[in-house]
XYZ file of C-alpha atoms in Angstrom:
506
model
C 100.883 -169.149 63.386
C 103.965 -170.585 64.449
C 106.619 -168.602 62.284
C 104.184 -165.795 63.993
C 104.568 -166.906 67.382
C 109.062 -167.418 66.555
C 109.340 -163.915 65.441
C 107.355 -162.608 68.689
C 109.159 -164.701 71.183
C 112.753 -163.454 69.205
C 111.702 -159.434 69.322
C 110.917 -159.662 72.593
C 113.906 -161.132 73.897
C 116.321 -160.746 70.737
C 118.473 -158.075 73.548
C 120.064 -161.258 74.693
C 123.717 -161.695 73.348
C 125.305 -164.503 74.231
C 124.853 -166.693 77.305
C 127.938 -166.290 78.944
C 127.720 -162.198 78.932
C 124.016 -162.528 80.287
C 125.303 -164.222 83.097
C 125.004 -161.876 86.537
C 128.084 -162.381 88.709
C 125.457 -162.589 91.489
C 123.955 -165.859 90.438
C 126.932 -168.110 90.276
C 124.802 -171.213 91.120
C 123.563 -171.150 87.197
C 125.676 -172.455 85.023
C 125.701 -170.854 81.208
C 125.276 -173.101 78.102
C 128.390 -171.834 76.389
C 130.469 -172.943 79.498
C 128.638 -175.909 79.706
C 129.614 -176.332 75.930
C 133.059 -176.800 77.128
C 132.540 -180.618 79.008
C 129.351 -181.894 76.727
C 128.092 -181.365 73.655
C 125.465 -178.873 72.660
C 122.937 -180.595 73.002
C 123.894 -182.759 75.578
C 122.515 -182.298 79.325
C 124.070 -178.838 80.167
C 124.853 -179.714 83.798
C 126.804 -183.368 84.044
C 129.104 -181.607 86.498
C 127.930 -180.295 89.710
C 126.590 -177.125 89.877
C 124.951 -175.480 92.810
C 121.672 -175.172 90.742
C 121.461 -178.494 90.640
C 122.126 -179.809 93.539
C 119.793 -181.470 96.019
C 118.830 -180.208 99.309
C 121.286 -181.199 102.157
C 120.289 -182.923 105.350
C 120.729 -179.522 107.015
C 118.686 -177.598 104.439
C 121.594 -174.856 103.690
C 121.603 -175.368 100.041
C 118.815 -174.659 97.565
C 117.512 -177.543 94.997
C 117.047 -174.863 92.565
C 116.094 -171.730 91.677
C 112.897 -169.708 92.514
C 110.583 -168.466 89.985
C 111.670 -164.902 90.662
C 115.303 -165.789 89.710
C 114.697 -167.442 86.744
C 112.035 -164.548 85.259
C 114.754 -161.635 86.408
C 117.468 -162.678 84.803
C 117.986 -163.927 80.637
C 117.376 -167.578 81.855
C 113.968 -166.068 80.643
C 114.681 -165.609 77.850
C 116.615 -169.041 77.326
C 113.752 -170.860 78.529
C 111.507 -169.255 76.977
C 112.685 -170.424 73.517
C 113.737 -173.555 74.351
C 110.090 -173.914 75.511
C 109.081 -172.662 71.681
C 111.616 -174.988 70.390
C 109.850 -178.282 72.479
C 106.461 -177.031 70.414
C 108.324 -176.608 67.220
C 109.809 -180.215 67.313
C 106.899 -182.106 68.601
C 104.851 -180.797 65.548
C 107.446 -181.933 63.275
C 106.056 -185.567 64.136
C 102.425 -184.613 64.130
C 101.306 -183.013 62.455
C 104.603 -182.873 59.958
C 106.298 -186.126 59.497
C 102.487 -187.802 60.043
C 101.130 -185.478 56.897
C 104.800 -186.022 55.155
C 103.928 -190.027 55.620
C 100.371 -190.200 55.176
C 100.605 -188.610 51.602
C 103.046 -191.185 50.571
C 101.092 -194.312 51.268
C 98.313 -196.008 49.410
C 94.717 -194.453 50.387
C 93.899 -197.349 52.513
C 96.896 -197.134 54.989
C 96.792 -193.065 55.717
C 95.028 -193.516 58.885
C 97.630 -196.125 60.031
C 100.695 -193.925 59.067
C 98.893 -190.893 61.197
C 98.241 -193.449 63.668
C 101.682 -194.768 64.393
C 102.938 -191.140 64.979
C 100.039 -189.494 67.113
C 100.748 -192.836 69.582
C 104.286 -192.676 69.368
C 103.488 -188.710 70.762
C 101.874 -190.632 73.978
C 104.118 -193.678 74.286
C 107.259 -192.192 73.824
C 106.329 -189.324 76.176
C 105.318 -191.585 78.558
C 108.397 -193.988 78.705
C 110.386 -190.690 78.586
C 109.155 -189.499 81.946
C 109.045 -192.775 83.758
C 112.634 -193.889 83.085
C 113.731 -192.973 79.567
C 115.257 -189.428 80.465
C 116.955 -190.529 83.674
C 118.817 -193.573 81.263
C 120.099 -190.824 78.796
C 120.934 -188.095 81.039
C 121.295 -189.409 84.195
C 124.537 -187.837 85.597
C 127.846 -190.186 85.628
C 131.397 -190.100 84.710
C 132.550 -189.220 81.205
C 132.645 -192.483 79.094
C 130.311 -194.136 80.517
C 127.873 -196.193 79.099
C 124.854 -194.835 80.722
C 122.561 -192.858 82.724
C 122.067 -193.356 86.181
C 118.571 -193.325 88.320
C 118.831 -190.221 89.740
C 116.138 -188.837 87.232
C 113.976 -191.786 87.346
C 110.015 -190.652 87.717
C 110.892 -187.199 87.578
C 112.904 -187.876 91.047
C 115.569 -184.400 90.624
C 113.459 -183.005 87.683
C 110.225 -181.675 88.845
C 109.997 -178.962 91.120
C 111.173 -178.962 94.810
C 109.977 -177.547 97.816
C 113.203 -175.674 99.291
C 112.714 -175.904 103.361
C 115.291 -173.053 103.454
C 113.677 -170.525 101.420
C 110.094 -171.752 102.183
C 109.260 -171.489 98.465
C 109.189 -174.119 95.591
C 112.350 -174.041 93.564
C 113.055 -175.467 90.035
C 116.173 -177.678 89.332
C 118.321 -176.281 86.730
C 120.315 -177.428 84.018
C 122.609 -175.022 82.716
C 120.368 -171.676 81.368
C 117.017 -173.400 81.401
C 115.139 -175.467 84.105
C 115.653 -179.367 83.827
C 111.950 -179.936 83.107
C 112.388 -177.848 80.054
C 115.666 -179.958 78.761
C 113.852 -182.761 79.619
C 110.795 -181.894 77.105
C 113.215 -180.922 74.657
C 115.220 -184.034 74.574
C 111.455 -185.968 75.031
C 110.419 -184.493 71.365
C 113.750 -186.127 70.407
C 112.680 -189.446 71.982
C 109.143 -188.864 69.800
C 110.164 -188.516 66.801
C 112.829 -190.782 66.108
C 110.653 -194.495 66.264
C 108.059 -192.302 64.121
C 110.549 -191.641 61.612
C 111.097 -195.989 61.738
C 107.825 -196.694 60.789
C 108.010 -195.405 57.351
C 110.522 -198.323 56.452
C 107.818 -201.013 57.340
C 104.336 -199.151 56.393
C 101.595 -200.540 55.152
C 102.705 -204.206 56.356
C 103.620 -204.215 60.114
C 101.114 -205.004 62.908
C 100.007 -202.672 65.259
C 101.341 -204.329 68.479
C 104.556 -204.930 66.990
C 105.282 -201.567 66.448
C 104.332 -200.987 69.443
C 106.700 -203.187 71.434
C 109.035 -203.211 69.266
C 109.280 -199.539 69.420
C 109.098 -199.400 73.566
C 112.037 -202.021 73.358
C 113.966 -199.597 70.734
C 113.729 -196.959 72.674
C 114.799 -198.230 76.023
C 117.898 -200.442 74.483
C 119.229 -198.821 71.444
C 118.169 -194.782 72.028
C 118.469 -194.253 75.599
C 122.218 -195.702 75.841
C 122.894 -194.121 72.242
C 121.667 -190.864 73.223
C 124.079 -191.211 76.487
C 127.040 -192.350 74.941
C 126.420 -188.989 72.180
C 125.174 -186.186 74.161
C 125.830 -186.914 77.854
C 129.896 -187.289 77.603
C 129.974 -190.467 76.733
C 131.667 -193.444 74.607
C 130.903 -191.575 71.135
C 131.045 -187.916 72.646
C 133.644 -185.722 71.265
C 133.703 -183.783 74.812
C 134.521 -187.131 76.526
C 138.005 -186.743 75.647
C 140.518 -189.769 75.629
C 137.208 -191.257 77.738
C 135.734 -191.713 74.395
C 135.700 -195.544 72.676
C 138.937 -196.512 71.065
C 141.132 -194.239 73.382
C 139.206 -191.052 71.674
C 139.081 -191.913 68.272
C 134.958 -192.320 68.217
C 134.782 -189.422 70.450
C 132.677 -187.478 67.347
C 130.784 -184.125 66.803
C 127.119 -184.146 66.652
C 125.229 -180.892 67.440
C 121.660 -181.985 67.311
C 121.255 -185.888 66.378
C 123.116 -187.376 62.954
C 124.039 -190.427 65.126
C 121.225 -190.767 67.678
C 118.206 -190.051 65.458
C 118.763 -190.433 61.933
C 121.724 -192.639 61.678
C 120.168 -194.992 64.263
C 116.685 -194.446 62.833
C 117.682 -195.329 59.191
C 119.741 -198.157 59.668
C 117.576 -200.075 62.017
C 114.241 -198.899 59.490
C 116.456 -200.964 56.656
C 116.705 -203.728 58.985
C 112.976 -203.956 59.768
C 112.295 -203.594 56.165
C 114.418 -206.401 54.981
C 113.102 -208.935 58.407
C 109.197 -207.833 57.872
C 109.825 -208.399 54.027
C 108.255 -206.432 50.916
C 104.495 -205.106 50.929
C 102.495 -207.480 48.441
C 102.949 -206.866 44.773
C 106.460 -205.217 45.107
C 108.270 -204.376 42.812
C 105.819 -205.402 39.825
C 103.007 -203.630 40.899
C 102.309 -199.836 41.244
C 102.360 -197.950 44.789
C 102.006 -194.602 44.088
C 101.909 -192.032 47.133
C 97.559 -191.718 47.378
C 97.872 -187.485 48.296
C 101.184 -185.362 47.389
C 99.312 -182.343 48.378
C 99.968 -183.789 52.118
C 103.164 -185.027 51.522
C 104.248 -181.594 50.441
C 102.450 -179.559 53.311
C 104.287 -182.436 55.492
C 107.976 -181.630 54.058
C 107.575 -177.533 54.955
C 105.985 -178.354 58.333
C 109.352 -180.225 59.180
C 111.137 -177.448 57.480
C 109.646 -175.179 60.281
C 110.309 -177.283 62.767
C 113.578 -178.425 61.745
C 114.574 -174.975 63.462
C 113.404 -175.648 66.903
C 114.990 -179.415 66.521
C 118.649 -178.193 65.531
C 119.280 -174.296 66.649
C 117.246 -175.177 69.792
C 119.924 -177.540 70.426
C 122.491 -175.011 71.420
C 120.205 -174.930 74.489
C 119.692 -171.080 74.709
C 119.929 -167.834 72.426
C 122.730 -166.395 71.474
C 125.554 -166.126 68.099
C 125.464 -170.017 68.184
C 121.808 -170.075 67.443
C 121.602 -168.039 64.630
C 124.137 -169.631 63.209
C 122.718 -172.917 63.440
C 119.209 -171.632 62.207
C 120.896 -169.983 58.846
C 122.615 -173.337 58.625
C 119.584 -175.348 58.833
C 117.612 -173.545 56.431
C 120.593 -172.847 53.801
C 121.222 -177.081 53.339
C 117.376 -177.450 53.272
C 117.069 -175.337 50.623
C 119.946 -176.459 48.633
C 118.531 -179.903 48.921
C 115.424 -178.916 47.522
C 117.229 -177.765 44.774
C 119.755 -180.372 44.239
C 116.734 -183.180 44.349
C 114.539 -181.216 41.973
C 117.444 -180.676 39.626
C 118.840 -184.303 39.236
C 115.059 -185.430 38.354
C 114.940 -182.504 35.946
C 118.506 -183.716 34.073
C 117.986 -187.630 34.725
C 113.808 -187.804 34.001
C 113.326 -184.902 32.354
C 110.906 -183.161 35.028
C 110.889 -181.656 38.622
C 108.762 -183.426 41.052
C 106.805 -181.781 43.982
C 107.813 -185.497 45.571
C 111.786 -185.010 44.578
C 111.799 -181.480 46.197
C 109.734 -182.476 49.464
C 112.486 -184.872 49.823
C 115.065 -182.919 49.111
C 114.495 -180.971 51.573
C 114.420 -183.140 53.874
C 117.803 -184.731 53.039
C 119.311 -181.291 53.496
C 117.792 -181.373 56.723
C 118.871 -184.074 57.720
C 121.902 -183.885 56.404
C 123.087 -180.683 58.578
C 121.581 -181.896 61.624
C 124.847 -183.214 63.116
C 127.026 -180.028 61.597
C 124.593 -177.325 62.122
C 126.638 -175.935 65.008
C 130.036 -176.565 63.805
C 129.708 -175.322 60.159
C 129.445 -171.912 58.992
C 126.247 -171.019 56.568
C 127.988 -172.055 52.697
C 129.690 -175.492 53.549
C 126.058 -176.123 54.840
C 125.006 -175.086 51.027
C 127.619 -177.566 49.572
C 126.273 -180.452 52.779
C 122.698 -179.659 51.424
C 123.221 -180.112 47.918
C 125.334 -183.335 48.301
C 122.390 -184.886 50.444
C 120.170 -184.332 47.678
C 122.081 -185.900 44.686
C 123.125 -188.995 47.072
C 119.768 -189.837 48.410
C 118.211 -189.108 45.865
C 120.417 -191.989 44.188
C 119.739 -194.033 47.446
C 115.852 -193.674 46.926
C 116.297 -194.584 43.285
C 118.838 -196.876 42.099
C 119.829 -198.603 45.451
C 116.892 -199.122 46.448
C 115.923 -201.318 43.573
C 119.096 -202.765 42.846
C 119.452 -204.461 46.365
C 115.727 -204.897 46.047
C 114.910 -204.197 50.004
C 111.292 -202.467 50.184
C 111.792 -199.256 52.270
C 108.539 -198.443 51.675
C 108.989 -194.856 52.359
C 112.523 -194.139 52.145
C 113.445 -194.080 55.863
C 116.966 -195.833 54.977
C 117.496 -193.514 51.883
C 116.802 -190.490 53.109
C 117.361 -190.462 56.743
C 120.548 -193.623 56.846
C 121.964 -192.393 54.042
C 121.448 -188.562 55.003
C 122.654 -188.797 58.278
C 125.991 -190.617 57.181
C 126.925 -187.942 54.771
C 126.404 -185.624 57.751
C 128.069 -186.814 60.148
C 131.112 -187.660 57.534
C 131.148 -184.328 56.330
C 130.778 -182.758 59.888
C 134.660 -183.738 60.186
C 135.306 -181.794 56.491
C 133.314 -178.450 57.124
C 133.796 -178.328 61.167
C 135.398 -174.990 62.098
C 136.331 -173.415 65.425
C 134.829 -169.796 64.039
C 131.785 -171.565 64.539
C 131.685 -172.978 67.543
C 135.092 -173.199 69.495
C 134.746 -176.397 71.087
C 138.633 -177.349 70.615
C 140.106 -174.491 72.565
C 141.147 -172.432 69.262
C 142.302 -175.255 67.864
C 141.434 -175.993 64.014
C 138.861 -178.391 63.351
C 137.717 -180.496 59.992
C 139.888 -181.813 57.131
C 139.584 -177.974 55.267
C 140.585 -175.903 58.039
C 143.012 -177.805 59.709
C 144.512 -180.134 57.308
C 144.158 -183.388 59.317
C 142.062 -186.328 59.630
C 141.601 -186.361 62.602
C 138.041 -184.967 63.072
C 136.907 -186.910 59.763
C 138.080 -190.208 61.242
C 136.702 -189.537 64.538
C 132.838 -189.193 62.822
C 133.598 -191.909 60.564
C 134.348 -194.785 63.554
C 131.191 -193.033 65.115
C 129.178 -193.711 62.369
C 129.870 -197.371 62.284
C 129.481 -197.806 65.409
C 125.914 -196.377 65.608
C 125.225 -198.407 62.470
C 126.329 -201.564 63.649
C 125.205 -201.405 67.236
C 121.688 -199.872 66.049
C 121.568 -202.618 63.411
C 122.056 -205.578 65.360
C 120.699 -204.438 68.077
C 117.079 -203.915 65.973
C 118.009 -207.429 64.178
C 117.834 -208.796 67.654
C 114.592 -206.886 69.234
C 113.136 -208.050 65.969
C 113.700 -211.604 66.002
C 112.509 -211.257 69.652
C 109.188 -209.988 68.861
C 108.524 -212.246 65.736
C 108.689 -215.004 67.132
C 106.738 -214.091 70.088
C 103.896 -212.093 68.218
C 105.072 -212.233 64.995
C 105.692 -209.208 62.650
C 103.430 -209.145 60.056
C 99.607 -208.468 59.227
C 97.872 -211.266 57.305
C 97.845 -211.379 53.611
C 94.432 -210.642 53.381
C 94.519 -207.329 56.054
C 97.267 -206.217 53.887
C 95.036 -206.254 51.083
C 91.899 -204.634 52.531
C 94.423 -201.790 54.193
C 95.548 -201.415 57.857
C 92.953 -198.527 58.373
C 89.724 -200.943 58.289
C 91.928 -203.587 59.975
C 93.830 -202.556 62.318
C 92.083 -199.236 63.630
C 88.119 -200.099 61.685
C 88.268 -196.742 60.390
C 88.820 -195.003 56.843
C 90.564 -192.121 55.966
C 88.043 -190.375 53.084
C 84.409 -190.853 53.641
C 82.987 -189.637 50.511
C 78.786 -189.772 49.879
């Protein structure tokens, strides 16, 4: 249904080139993505200057909030928003049902329903958090380098739609080639997704209402201001110029989230891990994943809408997307194979499990390169992500003896850092041209400069997403405390925590 529902939405509007040559002359109050590409980064919010379509009403009226409903369906903003509409769908069902199948397969048969759990509330919390104040933190407008938003978004203040006095119609605020509500939904999955993808560290041992908190308190101090400082021209932003931290030099590339969701994600999922401690019986005991047929079903779901999450974030359609799509899919697939293959030479068989993750760690691998890389460096990213965490998942793992119960740090930690590192290798202006035809990564230009750039970047989302989960979860242990008792952890968080079961057989 929905590879059904892409293909119909493309054919309809695949006569739209790129942004900037749909652009009418006659609407210069709407700015296009690709010239929005120039100050922020793809997927950053398209309209941190001031444009005309965004701009609020004056105390005389004369100037329009937005645009009417008629302008937007007349022109290819259409077109732009109706895909990036498709892509909001396509990366909300990566967390349920996708990364909730992906998880519930892996755990033991008495903790599915908690796993499930965890991500269908995270849809609501998240969403909710997002709309109050979350949004107007990560992409409220302010100078480049700064360190973040302002209020001006705050309830949906500047977002929602307007009544214009002047035209006596309602109006919709813009930003760049889609209407703000629709950026703001698409960034929202983004904001869904990423505490989901923490839970799998600490499964099958974690309370309920810590996860809860702890993941309202995550969001609000370590992805709102991380988010900023990536995508809205800020201390980490490659488009912030000498702005950026360290006179420029953290000022890195990242088209649709290495730093801000997996990066952050993994490293603070190894720090909950190691502060909420192993699940009972680890490592001696057996914890075999209860149902691979979900975890398998899970991986392709997040395959599918992997596209929506990274060629939606060039914000509209045009060469930029496809590119991004056939990069997307090409490291995926690689992974798969790369995974599969180093079981097959090191154990002596392929696993449905190995290529379900290998997938994945292609995925996520490309996720901060899939705009700047052309479609075969994104074969070599894929395949390196699958021989690297799959030696992550399997011999560091058990060497430093931490209990990442479902491979959050391995796959999405150690993913996203080979991403983002090899983002500064592969980058190339015939991808996107974000340096003004200048050359890019270490291969086509011969410097460093780009590669050192992602590298202080990285370590700068590791350590202040480390700490700063060290901290929150100090905070909330010693309030609430962490951890389930021993004998809940026994009986399974489903009965426990929610008084349900998963299989109900007669």
């Amino acid at each position: 249904m929905w590879l059904a529902t892409l293909l119909l939405t493309l054919s309809i509007f695949g006569g739209v080139t790129s942004v900037a040559a749909q652009e009418s002359a006659a609407n210069p109050a709407t700015e296009t993505a690709q010239s929005a590409s120039t100050e922020g980064a793809s997927n950053s919010d398209a309209s941190t200057e001031d444009t005309a379509s965004d701009a609020i009403v004056d105390e005389a009226g004369a100037e329009p909030a937005g645009l009417t409903d008629a302008e937007i369906a007349d022109s290819s903003l259409g077109a732009h928003n109706a895909w990036m509409l498709l892509c909001c769908a396509l990366v909300l069902f990566m967390t349920a049902p996708g990364l909730a199948m992906f998880y519930g397969g892996l755990v033991r048969r008495k903790n599915v329903l908690s796993v499930m759990m965890q991500c269908v509330f995270l849809m609501g919390l998240m969403t909710v958090i997002w709309a109050l104040y979350g949004y107007s933190l990560a992409f409220g407008p302010t100078e480049p380098g700064s360190w973040i938003g302002n209020a001006d978004y705050l309830f949906m203040n500047g977002v929602a739609r307007q009544w214009d006095e002047t035209l006596n119609a309602p109006v919709t605020p813009m930003a760049g080639s889609m209407p703000r509500l629709t950026h703001m939904l698409f960034q929202g999955m983004f904001f869904i997704i990423t505490p989901a993808l923490i839970c799998g560290a600490f499964a099958e041992r974690m309370k309920f209402s810590a996860m809860v908190v702890y993941s309202i308190l995550w969001g609000t101090f370590i992805y709102c201001p991380l988010c900023h400082w990536v995508w809205a021209e800020g201390p980490l932003s490659y488009f912030a110029g000498e702005k950026a931290l360290f006179g420029g030099m953290a000022g890195a590339l990242d088209f649709a989230g290495g730093t801000v969701v997996h990066i952050s994600s993994g490293v603070s999922a190894l720090v909950a891990a190691i502060l909420v401690g192993p699940r009972m019986g680890f490592p001696n005991e057996p914890m075999q994943p209860h149902n691979l047929t979900y975890t398998a079903l899970g991986a392709a779901m997040l395959w599918v809408g992997w596209f929506g999450f990274n060629a939606g974030s060039e914000l509209a359609i045009d060469g930029l997307t496809s590119s991004a799509f056939a990069t997307t899919h090409f490291s995926a697939a690689a992974g798969a194979v790369a995974w599969a293959m180093t079981e097959w030479i090191v154990l002596g068989k392929p696993t449905v499990l190995g290529a379900s993750s290998g997938a994945v760690a292609g995925l996520v691998c490309i996720t901060p390169a899939a705009g700047f890389v052309q479609p075969m460096p994104a074969l070599i990213m894929g395949a390196i992500a699958g021989v690297v965490c799959y030696w992550a998942c399997s011999k560091l793992k058990h060497t430093l003896k931490y209990d990442d119960a479902l491979d959050a740090f391995g796959v999405h930690g150690v993913g996203g850092t080979v991403g983002a590192i090899l983002t500064g290798v592969f980058a190339t202006r015939v991808a996107w041209d974000v340096s003004e035809g200048q050359l890019l990564g270490l291969i086509e230009s011969g410097s460093p400069t780009l590669l050192i750039k992602q590298i202080v970047a990285v370590l700068v989302t590791l350590v202040f997403a480390g700490v700063g989960s060290f901290v929150l979860l100090k905070m909330i242990d010693i309030v609430i405390g962490l951890r389930v008792p021993a004998e809940n952890e026994q009986r399974g968080l489903d009965i426990t925590d929610h008084g349900e079961e998963g299989y109900m057989f007669a």
